[in-house]
PDB file of C-alpha atoms in Angstrom:
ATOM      1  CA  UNK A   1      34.427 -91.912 -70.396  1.00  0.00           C
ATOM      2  CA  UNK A   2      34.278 -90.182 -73.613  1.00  0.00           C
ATOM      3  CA  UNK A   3      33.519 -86.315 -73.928  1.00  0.00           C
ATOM      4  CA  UNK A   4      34.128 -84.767 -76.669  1.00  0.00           C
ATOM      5  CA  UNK A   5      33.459 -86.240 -80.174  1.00  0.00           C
ATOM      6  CA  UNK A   6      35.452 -84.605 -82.943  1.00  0.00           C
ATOM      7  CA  UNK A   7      33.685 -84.461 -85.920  1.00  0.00           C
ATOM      8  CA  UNK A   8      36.344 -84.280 -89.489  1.00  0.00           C
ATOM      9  CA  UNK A   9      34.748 -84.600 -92.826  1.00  0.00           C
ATOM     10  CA  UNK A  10      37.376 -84.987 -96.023  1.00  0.00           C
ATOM     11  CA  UNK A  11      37.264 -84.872 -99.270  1.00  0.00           C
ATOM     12  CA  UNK A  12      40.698 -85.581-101.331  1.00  0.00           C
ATOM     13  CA  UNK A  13      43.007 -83.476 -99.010  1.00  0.00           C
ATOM     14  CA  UNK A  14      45.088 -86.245 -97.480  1.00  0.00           C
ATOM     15  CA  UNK A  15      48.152 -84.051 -96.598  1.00  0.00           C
ATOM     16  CA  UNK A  16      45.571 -81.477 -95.084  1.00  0.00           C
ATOM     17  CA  UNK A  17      43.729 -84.226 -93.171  1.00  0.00           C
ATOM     18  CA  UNK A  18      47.591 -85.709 -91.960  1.00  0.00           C
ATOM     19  CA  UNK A  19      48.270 -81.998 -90.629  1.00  0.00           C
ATOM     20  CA  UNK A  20      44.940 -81.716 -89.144  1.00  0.00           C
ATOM     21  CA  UNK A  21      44.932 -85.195 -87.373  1.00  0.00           C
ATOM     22  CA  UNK A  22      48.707 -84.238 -85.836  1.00  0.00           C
ATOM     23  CA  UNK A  23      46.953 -81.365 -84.530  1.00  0.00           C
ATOM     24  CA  UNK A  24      44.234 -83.334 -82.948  1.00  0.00           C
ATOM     25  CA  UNK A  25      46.645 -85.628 -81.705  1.00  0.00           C
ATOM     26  CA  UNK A  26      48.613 -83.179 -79.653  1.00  0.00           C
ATOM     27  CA  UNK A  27      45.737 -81.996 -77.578  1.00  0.00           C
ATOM     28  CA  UNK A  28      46.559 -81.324 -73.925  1.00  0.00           C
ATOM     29  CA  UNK A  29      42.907 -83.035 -73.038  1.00  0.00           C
ATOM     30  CA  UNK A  30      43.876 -86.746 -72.202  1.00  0.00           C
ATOM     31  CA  UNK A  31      42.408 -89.204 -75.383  1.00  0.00           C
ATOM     32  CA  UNK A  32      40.671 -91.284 -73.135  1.00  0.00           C
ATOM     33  CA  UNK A  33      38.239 -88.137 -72.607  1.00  0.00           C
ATOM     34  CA  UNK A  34      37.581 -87.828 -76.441  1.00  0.00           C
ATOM     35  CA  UNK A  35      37.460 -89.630 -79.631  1.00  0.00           C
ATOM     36  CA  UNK A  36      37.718 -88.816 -83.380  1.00  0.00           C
ATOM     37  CA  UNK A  37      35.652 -89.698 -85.863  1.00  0.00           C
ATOM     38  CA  UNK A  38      36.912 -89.105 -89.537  1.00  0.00           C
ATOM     39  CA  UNK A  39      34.468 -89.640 -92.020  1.00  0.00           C
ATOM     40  CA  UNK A  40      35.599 -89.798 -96.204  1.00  0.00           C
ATOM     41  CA  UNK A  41      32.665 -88.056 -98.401  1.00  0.00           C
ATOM     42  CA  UNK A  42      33.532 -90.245-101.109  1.00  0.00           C
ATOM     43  CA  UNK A  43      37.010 -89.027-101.616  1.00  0.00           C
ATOM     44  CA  UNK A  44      39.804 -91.323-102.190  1.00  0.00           C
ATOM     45  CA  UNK A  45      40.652 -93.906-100.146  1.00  0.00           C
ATOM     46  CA  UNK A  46      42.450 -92.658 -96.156  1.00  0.00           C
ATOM     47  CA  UNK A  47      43.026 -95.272 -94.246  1.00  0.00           C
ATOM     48  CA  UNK A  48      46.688 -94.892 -94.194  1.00  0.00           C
ATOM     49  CA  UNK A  49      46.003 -92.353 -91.613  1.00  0.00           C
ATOM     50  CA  UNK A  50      45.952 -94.805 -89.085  1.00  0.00           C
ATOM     51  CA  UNK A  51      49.373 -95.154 -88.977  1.00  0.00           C
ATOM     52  CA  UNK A  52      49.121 -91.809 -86.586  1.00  0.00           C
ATOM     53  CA  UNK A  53      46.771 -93.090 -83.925  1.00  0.00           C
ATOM     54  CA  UNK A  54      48.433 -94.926 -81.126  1.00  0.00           C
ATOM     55  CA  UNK A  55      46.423 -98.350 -79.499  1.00  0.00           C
ATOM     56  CA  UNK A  56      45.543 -95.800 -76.766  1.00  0.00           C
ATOM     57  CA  UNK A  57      43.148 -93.353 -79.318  1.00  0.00           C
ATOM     58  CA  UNK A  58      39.563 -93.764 -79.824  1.00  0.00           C
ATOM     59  CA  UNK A  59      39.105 -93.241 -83.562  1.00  0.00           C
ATOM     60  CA  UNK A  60      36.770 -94.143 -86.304  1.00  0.00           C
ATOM     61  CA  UNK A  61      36.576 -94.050 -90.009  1.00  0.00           C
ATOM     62  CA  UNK A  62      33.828 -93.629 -92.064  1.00  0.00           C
ATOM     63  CA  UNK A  63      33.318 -93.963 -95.437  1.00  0.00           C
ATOM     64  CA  UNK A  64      30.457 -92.656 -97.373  1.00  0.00           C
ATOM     65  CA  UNK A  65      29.308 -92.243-101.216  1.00  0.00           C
ATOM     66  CA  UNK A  66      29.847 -88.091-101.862  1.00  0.00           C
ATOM     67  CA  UNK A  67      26.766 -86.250-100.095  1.00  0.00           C
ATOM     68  CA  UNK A  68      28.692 -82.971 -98.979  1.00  0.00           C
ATOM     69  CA  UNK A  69      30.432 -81.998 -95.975  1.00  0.00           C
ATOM     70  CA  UNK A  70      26.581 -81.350 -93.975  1.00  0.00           C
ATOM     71  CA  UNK A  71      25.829 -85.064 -94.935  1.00  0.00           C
ATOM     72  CA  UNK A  72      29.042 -86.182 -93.546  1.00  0.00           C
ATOM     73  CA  UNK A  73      29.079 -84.527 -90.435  1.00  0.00           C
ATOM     74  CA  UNK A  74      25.888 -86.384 -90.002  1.00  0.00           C
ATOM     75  CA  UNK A  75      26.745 -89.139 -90.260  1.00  0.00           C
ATOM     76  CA  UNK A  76      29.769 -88.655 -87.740  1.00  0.00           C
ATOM     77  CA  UNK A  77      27.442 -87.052 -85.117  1.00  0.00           C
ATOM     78  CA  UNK A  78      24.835 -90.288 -85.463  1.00  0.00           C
ATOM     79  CA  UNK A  79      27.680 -92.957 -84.053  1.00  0.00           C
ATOM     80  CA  UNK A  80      29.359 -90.352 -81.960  1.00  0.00           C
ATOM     81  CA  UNK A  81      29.542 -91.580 -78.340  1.00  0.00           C
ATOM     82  CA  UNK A  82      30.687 -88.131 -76.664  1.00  0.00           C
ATOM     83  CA  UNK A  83      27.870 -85.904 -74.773  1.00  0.00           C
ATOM     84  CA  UNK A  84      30.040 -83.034 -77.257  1.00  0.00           C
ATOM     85  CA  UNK A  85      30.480 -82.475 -80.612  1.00  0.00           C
ATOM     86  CA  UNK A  86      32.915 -80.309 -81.963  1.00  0.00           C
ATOM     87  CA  UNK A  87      33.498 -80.133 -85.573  1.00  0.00           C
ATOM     88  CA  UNK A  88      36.832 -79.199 -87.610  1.00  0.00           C
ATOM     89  CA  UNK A  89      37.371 -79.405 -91.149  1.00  0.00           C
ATOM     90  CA  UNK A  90      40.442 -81.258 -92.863  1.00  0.00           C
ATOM     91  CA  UNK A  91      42.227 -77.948 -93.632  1.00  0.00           C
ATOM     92  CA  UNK A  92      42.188 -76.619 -90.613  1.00  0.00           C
ATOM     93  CA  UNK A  93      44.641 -77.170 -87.220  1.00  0.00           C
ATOM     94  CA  UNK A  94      43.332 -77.117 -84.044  1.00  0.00           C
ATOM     95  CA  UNK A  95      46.038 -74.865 -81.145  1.00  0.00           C
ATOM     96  CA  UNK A  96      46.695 -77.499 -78.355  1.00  0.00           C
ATOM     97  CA  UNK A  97      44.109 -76.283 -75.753  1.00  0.00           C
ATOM     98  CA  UNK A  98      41.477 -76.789 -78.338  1.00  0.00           C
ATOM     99  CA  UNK A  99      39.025 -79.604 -77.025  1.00  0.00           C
ATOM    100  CA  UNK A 100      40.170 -78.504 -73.573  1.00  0.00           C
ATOM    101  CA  UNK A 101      38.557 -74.798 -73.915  1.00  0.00           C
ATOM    102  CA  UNK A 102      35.699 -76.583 -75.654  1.00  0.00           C
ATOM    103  CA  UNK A 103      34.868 -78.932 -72.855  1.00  0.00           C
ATOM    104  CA  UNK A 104      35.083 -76.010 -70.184  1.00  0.00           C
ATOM    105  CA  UNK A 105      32.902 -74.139 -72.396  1.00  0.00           C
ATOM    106  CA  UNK A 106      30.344 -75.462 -73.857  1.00  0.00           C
ATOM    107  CA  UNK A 107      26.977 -75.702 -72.144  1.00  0.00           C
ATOM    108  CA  UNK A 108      23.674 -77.349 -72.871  1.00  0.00           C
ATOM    109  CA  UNK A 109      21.419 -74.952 -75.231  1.00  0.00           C
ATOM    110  CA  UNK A 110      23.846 -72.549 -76.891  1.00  0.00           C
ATOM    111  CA  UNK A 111      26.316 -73.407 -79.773  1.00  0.00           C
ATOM    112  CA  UNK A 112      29.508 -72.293 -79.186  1.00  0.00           C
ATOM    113  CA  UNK A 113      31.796 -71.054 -82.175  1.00  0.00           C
ATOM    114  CA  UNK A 114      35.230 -70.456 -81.547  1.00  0.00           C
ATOM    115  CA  UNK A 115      38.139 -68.021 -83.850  1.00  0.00           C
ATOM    116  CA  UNK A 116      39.297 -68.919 -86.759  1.00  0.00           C
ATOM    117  CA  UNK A 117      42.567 -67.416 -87.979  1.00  0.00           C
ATOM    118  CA  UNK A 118      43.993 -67.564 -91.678  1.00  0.00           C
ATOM    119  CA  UNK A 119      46.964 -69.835 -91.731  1.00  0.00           C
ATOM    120  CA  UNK A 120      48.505 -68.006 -94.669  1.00  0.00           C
ATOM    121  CA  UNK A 121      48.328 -64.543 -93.544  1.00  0.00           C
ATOM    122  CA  UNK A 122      50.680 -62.883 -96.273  1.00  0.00           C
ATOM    123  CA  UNK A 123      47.814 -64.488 -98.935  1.00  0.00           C
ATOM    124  CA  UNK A 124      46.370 -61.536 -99.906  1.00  0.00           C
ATOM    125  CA  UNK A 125      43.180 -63.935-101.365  1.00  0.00           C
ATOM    126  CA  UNK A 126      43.043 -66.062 -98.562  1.00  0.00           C
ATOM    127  CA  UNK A 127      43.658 -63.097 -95.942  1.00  0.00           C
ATOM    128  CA  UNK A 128      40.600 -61.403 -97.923  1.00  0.00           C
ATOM    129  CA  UNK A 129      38.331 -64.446 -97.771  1.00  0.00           C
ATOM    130  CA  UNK A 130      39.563 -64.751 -93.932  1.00  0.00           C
ATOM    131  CA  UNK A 131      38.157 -61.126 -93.678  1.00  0.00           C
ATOM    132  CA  UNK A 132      35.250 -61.819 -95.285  1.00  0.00           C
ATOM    133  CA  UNK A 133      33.929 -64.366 -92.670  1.00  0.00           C
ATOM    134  CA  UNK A 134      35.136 -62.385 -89.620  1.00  0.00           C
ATOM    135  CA  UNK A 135      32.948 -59.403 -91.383  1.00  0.00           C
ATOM    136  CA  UNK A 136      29.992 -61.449 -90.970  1.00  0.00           C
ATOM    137  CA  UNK A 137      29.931 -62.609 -87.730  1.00  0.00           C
ATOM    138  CA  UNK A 138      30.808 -59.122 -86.987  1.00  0.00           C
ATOM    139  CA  UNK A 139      27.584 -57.745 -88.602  1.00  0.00           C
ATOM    140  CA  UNK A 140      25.514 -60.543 -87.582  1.00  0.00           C
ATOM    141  CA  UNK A 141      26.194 -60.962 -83.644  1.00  0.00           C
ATOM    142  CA  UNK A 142      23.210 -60.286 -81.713  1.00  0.00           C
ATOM    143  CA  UNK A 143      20.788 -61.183 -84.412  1.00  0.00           C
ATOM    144  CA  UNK A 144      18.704 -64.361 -85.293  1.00  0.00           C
ATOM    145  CA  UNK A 145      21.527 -64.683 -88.210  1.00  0.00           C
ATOM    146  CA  UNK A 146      24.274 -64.683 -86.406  1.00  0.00           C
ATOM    147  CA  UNK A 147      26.129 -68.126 -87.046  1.00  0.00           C
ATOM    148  CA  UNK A 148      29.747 -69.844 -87.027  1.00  0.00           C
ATOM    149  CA  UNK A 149      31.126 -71.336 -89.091  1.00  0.00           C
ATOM    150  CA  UNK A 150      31.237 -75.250 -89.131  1.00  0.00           C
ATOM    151  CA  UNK A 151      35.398 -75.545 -89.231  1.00  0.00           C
ATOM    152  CA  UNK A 152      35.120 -74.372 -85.586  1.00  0.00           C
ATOM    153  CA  UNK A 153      32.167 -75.247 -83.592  1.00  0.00           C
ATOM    154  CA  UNK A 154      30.718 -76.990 -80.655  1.00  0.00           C
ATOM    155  CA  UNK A 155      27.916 -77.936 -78.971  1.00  0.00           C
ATOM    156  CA  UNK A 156      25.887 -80.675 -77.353  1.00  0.00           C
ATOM    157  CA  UNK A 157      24.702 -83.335 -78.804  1.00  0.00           C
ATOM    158  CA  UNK A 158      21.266 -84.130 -78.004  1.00  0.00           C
ATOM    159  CA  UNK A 159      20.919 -80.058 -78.627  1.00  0.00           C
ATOM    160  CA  UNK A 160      22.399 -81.185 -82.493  1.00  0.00           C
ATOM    161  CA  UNK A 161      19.943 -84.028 -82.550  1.00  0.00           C
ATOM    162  CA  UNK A 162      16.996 -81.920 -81.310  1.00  0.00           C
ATOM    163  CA  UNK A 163      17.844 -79.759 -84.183  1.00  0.00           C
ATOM    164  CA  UNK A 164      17.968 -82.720 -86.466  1.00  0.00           C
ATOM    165  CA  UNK A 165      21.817 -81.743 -87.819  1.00  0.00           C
ATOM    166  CA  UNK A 166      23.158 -79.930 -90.724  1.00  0.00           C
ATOM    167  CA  UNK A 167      21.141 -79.444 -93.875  1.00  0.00           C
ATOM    168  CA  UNK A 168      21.686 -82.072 -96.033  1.00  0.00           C
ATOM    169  CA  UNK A 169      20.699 -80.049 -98.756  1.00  0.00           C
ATOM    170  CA  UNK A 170      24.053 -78.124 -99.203  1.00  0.00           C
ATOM    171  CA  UNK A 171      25.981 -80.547-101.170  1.00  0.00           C
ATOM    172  CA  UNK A 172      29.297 -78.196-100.629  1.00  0.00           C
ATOM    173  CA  UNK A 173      30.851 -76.065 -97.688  1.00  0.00           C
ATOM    174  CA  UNK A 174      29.223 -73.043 -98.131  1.00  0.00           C
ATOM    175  CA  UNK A 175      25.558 -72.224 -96.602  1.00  0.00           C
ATOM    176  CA  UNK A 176      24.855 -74.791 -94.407  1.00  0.00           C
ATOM    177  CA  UNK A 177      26.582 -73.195 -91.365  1.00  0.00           C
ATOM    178  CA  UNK A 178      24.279 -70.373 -91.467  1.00  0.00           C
ATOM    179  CA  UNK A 179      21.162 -71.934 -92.327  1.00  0.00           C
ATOM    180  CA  UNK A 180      22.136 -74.115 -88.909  1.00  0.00           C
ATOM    181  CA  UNK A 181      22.766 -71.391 -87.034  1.00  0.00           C
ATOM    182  CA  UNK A 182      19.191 -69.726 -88.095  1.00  0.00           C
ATOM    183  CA  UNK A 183      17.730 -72.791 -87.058  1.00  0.00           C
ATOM    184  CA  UNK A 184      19.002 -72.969 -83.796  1.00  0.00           C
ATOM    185  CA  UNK A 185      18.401 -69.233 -82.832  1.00  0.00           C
ATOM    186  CA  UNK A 186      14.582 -69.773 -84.025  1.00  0.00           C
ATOM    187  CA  UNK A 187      15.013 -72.717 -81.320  1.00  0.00           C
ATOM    188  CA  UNK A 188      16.060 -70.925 -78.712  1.00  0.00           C
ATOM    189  CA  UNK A 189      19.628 -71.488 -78.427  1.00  0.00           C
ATOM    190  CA  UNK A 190      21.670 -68.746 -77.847  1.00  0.00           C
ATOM    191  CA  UNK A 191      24.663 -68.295 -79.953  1.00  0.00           C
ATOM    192  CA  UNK A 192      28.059 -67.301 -78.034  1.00  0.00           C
ATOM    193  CA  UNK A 193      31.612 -66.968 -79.319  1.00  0.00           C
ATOM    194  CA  UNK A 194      34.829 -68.232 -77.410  1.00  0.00           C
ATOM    195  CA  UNK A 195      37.976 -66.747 -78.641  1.00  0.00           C
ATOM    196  CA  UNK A 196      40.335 -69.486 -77.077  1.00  0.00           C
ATOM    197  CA  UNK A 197      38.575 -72.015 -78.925  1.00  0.00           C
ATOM    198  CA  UNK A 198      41.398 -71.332 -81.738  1.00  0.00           C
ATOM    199  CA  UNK A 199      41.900 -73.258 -84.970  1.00  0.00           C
ATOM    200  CA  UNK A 200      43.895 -71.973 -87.663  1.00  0.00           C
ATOM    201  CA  UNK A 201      42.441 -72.478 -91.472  1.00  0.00           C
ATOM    202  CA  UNK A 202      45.031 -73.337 -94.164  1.00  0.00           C
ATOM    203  CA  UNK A 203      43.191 -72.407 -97.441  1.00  0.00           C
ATOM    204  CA  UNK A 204      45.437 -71.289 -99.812  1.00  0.00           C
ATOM    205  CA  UNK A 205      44.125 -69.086-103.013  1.00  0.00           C
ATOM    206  CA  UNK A 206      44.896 -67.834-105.788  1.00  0.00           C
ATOM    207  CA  UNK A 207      42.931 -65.641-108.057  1.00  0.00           C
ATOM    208  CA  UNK A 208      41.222 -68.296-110.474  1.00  0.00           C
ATOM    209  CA  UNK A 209      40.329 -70.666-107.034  1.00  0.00           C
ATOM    210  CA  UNK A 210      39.500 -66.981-105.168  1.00  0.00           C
ATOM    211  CA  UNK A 211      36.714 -66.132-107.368  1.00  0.00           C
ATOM    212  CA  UNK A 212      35.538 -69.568-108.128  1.00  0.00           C
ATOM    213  CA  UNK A 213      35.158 -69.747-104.329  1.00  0.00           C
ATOM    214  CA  UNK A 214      33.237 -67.131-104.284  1.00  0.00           C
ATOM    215  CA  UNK A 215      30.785 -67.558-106.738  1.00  0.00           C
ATOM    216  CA  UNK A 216      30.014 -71.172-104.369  1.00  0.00           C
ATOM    217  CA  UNK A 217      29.243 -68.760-101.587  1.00  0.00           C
ATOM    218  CA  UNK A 218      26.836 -67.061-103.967  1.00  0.00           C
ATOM    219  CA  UNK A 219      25.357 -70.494-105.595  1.00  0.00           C
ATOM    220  CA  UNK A 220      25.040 -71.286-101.817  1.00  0.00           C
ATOM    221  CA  UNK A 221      23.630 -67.755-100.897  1.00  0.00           C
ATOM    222  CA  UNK A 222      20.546 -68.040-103.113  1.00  0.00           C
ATOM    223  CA  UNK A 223      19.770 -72.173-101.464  1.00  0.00           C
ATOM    224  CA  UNK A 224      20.703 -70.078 -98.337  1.00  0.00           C
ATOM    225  CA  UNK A 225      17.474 -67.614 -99.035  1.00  0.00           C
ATOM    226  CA  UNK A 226      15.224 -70.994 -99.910  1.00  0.00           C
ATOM    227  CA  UNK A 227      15.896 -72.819 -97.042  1.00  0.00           C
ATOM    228  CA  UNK A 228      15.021 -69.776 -94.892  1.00  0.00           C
ATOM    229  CA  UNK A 229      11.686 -69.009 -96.749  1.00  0.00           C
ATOM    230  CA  UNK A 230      10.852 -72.917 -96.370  1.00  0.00           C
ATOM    231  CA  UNK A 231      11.959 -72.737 -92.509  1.00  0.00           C
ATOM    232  CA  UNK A 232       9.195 -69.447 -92.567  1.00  0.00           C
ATOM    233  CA  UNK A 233      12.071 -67.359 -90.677  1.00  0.00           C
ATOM    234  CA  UNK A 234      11.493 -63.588 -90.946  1.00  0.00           C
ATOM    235  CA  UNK A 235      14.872 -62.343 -91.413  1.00  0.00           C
ATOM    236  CA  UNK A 236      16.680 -60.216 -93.373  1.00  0.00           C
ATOM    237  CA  UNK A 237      18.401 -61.722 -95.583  1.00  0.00           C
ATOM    238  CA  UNK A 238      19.022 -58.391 -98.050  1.00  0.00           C
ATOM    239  CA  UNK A 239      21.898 -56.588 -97.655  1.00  0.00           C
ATOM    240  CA  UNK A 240      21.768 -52.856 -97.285  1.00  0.00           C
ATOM    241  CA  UNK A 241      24.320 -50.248 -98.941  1.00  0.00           C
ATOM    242  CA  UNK A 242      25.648 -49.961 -94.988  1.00  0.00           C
ATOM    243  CA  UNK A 243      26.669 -53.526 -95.503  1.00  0.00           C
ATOM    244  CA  UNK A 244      28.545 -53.227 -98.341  1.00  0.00           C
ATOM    245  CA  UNK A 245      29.840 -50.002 -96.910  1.00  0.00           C
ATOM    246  CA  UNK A 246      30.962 -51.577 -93.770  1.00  0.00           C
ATOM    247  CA  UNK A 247      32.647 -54.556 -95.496  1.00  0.00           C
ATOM    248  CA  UNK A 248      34.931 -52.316 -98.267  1.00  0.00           C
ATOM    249  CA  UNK A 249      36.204 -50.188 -95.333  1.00  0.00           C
ATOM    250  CA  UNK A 250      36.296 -53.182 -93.035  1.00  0.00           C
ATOM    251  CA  UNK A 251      40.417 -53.535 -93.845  1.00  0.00           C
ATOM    252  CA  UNK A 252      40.948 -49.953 -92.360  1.00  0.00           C
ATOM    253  CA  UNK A 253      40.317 -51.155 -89.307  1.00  0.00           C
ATOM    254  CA  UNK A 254      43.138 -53.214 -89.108  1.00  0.00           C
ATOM    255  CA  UNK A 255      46.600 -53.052 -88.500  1.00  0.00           C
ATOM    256  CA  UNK A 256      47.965 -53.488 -92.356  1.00  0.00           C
ATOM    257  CA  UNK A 257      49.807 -51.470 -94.461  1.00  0.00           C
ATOM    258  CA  UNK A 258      47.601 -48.763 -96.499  1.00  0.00           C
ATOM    259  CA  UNK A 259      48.777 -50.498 -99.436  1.00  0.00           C
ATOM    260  CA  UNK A 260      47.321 -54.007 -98.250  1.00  0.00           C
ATOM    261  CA  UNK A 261      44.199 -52.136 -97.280  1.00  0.00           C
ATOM    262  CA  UNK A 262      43.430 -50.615-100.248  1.00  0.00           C
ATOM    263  CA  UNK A 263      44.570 -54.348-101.840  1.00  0.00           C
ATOM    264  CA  UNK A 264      42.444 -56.035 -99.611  1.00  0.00           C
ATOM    265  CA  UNK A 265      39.381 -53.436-100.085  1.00  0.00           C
ATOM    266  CA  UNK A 266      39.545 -53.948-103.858  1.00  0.00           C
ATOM    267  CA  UNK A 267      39.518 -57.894-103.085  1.00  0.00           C
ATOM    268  CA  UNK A 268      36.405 -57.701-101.002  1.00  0.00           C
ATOM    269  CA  UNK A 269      34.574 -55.595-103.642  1.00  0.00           C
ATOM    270  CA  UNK A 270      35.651 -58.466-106.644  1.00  0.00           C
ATOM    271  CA  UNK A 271      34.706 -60.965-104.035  1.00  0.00           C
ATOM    272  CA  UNK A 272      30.608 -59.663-103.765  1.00  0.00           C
ATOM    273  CA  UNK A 273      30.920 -59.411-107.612  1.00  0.00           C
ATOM    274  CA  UNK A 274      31.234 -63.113-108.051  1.00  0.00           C
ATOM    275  CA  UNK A 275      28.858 -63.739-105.421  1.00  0.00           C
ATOM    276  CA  UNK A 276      26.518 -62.120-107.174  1.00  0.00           C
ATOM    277  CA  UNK A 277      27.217 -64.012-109.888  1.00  0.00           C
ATOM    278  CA  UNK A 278      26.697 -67.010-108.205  1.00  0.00           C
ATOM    279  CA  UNK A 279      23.321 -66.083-106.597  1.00  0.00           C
ATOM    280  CA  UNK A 280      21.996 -65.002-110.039  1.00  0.00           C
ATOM    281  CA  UNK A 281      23.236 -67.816-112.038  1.00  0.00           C
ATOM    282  CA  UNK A 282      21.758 -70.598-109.758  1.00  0.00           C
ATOM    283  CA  UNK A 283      18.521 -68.296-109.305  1.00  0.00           C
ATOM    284  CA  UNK A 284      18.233 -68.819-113.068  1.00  0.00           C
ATOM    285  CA  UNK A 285      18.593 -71.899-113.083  1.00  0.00           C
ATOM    286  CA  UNK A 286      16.187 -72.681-110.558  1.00  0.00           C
ATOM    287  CA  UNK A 287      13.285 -70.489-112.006  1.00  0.00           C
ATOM    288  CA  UNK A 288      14.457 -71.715-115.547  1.00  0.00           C
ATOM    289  CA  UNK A 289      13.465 -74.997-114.892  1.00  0.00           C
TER     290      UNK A 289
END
């Protein structure tokens, strides 16, 4: 009997989707209790990935014309047979006990997000971005915006249905995980975080694709605000000078080098620059219409 359903959307990334899929493969949770469920948002074609799955693994793959990562994880949870779903994106790697701490977990009426660690730790860009993230679900825990993001979460899947899925309106990976995750706390669900639910998130940057990928989060930031006035959720979504504070100083509180801090500090600060870019440019373009 199927239990788990893991959810993969890809775009383009075949040697990212191959690493991901090994690390799928090698779960310590027998395959007969789960199944995977790759679906292609229009990228090019994957099927060759096959070649990995045994006649013992329940697998299907999707194919879909480009709709964004939200629409595609749709899609997967529709034909998805498991009473779980836990989603993982094509650049991440899942650590072996992965859908086994998600099936002792998980329980009806809470999401469950699990820790996400940066792959290429001595990226200064990507450990920034990394930092970024963990910032926020540091600031938000506890509150109806707390969220996960959706390269490492779980939860039931009539509780997904009830909530009707991801936003199909964010046509890239950026904003839909926390406009879910507001969604679901206005429902009731409660929100927890399991830290041996471990994948590990391979995103390498450099400086052009660092502030380009911020400026997304700030194009997504502003549909972000939308969605939440159109969902009629009071909460606040404008940050305070403590927030900024808090974020700048968050590298301090780890265990780097002071030169890496004050790196990683200056990275942070660039990084809210472009997002408010981003949020400005598409609220322009939006009230320019």
């Amino acid at each position: 009997m199927i239990k788990v359903s893991v959810i993969l959307p890809t775009y383009n990334r075949f040697y990212s989707l191959t690493r991901c899929v090994e690390s799928l493969i090698s779960q310590t949770l027998d395959c007969k209790f789960w199944e995977l469920i790759i679906v292609n948002d229009g990228g090019k074609d994957v099927s060759d990935i096959q070649r990995l799955f045994d006649n013992n693994f329940n697998y299907n793959l999707v194919y879909q014309k480009n709709k964004g990562p939200a629409a595609a994880r749709n899609v997967g949870a529709e034909i998805a047979s498991g009473e779980i779903l836990a989603f993982i994106d094509d650049d991440c790697m899942a650590d072996i006990n992965w859908l086994l701490n998600i099936l002792s977990s998980v329980q009806e009426g809470e999401v469950i997000g699990g820790k996400v660690v940066n792959y290429y730790h001595n990226n200064n860009y990507s450990e920034a971005s990394q930092l970024l993230i963990e910032y926020l679900y540091h600031v938000n825990r506890g509150t109806p915006n707390s969220f996960s993001t959706t390269n490492n979460l779980a939860l039931y899947r009539s509780d997904f249905m009830k909530l009707r899925g991801f936003s199909s309106s964010f046509k890239t990976s950026a904003g839909e995980d926390r406009e879910f995750g507001v969604r679901a706390n206005a429902k009731g669900m409660t929100h927890q975080v399991e830290n041996s639910i471990l994948v590990t998130h391979a995103h390498f940057l450099t400086a052009k694709t660092f502030f380009k990928l911020h400026k997304k989060y700030g194009y997504a930031a502003f549909h972000f605000h939308k969605e939440i006035v159109v969902l009629e959720q009071k909460i606040d979504t404008n940050p305070k000078f403590r927030f900024y504070y808090g974020l700048v100083t968050f590298p301090f509180q780890k265990e780097y080098s002071v030169q890496r801090r004050i790196h990683l500090c200056l990275l942070l600060v660039i990084s809210q620059l472009y997002v408010a870019l981003g949020f400005y440019q598409n609220r322009f373009n939006f009230f320019g219409q």
